[in-house]
PDB file of C-alpha atoms in Angstrom:
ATOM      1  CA  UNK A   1      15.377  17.302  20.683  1.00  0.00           C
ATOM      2  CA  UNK A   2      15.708  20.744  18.569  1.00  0.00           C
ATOM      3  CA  UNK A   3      16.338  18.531  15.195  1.00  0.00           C
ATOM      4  CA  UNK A   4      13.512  15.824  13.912  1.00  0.00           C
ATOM      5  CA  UNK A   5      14.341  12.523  13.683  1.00  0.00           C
ATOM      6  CA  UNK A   6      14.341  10.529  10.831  1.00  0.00           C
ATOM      7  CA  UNK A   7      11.128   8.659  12.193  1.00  0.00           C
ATOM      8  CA  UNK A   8       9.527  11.838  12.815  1.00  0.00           C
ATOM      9  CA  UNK A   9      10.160  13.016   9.114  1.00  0.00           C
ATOM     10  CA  UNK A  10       9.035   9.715   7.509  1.00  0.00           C
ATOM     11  CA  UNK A  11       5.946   8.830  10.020  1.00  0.00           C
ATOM     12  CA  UNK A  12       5.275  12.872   9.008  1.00  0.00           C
ATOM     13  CA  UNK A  13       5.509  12.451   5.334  1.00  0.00           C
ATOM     14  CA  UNK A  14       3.629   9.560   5.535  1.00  0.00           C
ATOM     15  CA  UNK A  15       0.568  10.605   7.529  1.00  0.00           C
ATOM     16  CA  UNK A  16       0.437  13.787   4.667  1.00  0.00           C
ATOM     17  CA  UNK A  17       0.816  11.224   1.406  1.00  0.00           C
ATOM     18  CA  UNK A  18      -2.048   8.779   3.653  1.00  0.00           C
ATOM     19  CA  UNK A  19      -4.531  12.126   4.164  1.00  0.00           C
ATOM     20  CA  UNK A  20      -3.603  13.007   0.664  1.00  0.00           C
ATOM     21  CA  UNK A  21      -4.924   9.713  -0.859  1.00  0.00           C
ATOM     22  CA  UNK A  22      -7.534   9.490   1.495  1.00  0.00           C
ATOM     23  CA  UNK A  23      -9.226  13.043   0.608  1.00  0.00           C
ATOM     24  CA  UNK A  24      -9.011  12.018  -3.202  1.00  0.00           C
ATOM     25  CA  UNK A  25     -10.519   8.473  -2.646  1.00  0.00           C
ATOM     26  CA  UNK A  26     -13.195  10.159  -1.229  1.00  0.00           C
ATOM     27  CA  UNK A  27     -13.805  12.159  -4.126  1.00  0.00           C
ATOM     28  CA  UNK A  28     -14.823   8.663  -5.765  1.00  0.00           C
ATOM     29  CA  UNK A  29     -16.446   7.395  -2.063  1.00  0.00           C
ATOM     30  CA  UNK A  30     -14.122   4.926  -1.962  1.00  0.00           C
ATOM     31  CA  UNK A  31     -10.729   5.104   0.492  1.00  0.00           C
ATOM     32  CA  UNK A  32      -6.764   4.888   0.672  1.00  0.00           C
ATOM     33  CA  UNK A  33      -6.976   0.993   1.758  1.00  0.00           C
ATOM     34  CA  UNK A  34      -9.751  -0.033  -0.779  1.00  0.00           C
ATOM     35  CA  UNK A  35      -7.369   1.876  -4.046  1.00  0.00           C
ATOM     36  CA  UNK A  36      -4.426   0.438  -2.483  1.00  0.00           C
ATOM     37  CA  UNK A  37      -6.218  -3.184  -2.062  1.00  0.00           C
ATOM     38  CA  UNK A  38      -7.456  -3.014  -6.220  1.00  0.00           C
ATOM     39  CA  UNK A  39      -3.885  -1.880  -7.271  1.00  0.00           C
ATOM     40  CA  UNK A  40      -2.737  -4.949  -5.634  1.00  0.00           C
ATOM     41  CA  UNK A  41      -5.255  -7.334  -7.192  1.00  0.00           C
ATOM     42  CA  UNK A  42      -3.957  -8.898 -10.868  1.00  0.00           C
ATOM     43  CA  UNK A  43      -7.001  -7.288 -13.336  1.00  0.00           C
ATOM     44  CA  UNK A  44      -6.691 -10.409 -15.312  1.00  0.00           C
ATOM     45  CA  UNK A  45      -5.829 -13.314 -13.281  1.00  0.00           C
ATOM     46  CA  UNK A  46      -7.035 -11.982  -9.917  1.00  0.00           C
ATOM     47  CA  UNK A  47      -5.155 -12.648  -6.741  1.00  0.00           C
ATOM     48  CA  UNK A  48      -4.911 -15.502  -4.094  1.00  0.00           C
ATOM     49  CA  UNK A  49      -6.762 -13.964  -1.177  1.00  0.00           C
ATOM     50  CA  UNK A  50      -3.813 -15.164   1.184  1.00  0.00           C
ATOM     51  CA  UNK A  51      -1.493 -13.012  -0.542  1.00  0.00           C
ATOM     52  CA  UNK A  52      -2.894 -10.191  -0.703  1.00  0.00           C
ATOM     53  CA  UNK A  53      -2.047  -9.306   2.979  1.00  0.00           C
ATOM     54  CA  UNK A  54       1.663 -10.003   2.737  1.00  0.00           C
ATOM     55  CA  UNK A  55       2.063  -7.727  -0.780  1.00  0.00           C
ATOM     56  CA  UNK A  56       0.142  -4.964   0.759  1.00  0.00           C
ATOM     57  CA  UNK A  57       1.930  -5.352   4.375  1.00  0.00           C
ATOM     58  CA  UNK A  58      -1.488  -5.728   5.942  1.00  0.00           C
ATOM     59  CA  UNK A  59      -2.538  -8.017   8.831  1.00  0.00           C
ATOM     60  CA  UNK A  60      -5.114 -10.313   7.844  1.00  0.00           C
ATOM     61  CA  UNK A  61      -7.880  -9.060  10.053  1.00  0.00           C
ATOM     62  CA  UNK A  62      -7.588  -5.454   9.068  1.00  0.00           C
ATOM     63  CA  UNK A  63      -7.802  -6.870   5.330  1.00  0.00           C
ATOM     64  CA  UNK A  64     -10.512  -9.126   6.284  1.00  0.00           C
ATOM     65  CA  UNK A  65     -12.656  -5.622   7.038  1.00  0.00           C
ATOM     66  CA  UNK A  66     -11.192  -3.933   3.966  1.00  0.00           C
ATOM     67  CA  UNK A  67     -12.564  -7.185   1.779  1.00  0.00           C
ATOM     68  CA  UNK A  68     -15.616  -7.516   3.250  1.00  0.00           C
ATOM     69  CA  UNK A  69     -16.718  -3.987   2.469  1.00  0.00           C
ATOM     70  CA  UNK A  70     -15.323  -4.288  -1.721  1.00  0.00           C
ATOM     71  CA  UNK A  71     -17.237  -6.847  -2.061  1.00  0.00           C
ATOM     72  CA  UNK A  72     -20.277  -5.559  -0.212  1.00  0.00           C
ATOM     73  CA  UNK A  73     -19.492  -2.301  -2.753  1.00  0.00           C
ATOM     74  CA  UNK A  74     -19.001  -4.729  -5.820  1.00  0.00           C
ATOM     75  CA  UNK A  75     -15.606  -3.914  -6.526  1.00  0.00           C
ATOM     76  CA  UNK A  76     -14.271  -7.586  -6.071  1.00  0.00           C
ATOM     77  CA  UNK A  77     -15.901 -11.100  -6.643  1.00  0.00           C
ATOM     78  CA  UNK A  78     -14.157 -13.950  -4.732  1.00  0.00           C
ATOM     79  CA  UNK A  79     -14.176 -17.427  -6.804  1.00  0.00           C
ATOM     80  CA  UNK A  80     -12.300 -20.972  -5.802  1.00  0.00           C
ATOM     81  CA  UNK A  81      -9.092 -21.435  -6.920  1.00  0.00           C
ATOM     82  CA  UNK A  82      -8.914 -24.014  -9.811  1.00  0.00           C
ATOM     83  CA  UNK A  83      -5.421 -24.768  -8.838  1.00  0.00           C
ATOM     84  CA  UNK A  84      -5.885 -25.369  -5.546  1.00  0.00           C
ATOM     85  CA  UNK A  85      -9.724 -25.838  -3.797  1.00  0.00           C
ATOM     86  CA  UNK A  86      -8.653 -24.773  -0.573  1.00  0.00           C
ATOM     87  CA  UNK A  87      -7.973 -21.244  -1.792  1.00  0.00           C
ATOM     88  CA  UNK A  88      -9.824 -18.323  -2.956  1.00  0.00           C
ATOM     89  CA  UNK A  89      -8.985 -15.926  -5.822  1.00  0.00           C
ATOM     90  CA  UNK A  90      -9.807 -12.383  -6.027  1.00  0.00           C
ATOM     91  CA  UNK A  91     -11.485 -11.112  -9.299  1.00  0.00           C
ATOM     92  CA  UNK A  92     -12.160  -7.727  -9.947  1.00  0.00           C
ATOM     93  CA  UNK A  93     -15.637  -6.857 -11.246  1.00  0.00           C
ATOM     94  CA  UNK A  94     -16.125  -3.899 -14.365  1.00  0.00           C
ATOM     95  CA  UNK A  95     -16.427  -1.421 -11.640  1.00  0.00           C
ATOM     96  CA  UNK A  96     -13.671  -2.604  -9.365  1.00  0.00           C
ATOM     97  CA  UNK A  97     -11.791  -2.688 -12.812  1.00  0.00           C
ATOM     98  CA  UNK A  98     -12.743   1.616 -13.209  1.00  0.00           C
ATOM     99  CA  UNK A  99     -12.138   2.428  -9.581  1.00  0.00           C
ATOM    100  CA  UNK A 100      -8.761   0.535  -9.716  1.00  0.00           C
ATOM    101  CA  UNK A 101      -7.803   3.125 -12.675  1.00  0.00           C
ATOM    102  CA  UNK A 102      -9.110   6.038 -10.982  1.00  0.00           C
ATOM    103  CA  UNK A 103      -6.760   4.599  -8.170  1.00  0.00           C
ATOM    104  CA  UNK A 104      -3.798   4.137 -10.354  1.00  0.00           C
ATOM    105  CA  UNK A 105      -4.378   8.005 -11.609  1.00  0.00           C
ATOM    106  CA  UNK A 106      -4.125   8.867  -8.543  1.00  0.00           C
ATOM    107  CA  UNK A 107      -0.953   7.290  -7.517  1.00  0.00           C
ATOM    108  CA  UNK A 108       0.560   8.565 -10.922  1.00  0.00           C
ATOM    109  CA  UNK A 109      -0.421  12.105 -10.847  1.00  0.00           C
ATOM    110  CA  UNK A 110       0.875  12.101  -7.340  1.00  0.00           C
ATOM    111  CA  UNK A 111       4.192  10.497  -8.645  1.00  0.00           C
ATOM    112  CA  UNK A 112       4.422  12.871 -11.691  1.00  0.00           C
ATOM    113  CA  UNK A 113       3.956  16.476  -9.069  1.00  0.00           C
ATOM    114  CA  UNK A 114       6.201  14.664  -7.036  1.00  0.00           C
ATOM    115  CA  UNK A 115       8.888  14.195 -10.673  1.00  0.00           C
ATOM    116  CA  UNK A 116       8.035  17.943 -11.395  1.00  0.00           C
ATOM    117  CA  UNK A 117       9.046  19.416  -7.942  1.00  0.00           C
ATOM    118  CA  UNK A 118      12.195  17.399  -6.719  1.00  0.00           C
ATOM    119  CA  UNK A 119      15.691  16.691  -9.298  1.00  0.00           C
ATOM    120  CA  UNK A 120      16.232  13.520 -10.352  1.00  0.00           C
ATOM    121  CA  UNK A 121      19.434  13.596  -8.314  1.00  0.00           C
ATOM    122  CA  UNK A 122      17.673  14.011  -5.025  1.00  0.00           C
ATOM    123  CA  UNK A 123      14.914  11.431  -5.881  1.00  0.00           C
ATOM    124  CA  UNK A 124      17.404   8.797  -6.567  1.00  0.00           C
ATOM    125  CA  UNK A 125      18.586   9.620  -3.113  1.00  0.00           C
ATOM    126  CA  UNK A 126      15.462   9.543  -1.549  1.00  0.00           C
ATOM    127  CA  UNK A 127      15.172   6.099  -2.949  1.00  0.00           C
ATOM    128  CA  UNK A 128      18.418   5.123  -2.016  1.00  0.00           C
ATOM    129  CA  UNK A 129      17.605   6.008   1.807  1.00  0.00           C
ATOM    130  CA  UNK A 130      14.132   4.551   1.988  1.00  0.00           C
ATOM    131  CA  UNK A 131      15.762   1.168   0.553  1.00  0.00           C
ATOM    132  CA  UNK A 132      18.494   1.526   2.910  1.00  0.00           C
ATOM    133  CA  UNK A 133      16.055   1.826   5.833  1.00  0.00           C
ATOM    134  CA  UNK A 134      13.831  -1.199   4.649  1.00  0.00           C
ATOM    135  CA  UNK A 135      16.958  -3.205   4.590  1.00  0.00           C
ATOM    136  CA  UNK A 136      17.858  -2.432   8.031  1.00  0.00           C
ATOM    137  CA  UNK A 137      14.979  -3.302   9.384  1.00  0.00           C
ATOM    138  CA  UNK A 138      14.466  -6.562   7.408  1.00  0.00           C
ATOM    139  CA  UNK A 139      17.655  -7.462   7.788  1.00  0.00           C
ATOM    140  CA  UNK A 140      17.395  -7.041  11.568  1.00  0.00           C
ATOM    141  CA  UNK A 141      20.086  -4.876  12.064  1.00  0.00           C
ATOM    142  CA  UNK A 142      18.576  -2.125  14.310  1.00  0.00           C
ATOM    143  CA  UNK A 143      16.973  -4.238  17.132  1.00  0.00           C
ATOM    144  CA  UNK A 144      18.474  -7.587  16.873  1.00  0.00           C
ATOM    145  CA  UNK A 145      18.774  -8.381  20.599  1.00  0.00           C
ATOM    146  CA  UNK A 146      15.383  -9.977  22.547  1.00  0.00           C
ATOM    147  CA  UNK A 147      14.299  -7.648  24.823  1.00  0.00           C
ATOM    148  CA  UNK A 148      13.292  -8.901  28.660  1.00  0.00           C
ATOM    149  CA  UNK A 149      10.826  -7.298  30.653  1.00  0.00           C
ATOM    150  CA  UNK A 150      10.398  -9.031  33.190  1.00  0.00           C
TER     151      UNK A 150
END
């Protein structure tokens, strides 16, 4: 295979953006997972703990972990639902409030380089492919057909 394939480039591009985010979290001791996980968590409201996993595309044992160790940091408090007692919200604390900005700099400075390097043209593109892709694979249109192995 002389030419990369499409999974190569992505899986690739991704691993760079993922060691990117990682170096810079660690900058602030924190990690790619744990900026991601605050980003995802309503400042304001805070967030059901059950979906949490699904918005960040994150099994719930791996988040379990990544949890566990914000609020052993004090980045998150978890408090009962008042809606509904069977659930648990997620509440950011002041500090889990300040490391989910330096997070969201992060992610925007990355975004603006990113805006300053590539046309418009092409990033529309880019966009257009990476939705195309997701839909595919949602949409079950790639491997559609159960697989035996027996």
């Amino acid at each position: 295979m002389k030419e990369k394939t499409i999974d190569y480039v992505l899986r690739a591009t991704w691993m760079a953006v993922s060691k990117m985010y990682n170096e810079e979290a660690g900058k602030a001791g924190s990690t790619m997972a744990t900026g991601f996980a605050l980003l995802s968590i309503d400042p304001e409201k805070g967030t059901p703990s059950t979906s949490l996993g699904p918005k960040m595309g994150m099994e719930a044992t791996s988040l379990s972990r990544i949890l566990k160790s914000m609020e052993e940091k004090g980045l998150i408090l978890r408090k009962k639902n008042p809606n509904d007692g069977r659930s648990v919200l997620l509440h950011l604390t002041d500090f889990g409030k300040e490391m989910r900005e330096f997070s969201k700099g992060v992610v925007l400075k990355f975004d603006e380089a990113v805006k300053e390097n590539v046309s418009e043209e092409d990033l529309k593109t880019f966009i257009r492919v990476a939705n195309s892709i997701t839909g595919l694979i949602s949409n079950k249109k790639i491997y559609n057909q159960e697989i035996s192995l027996k």
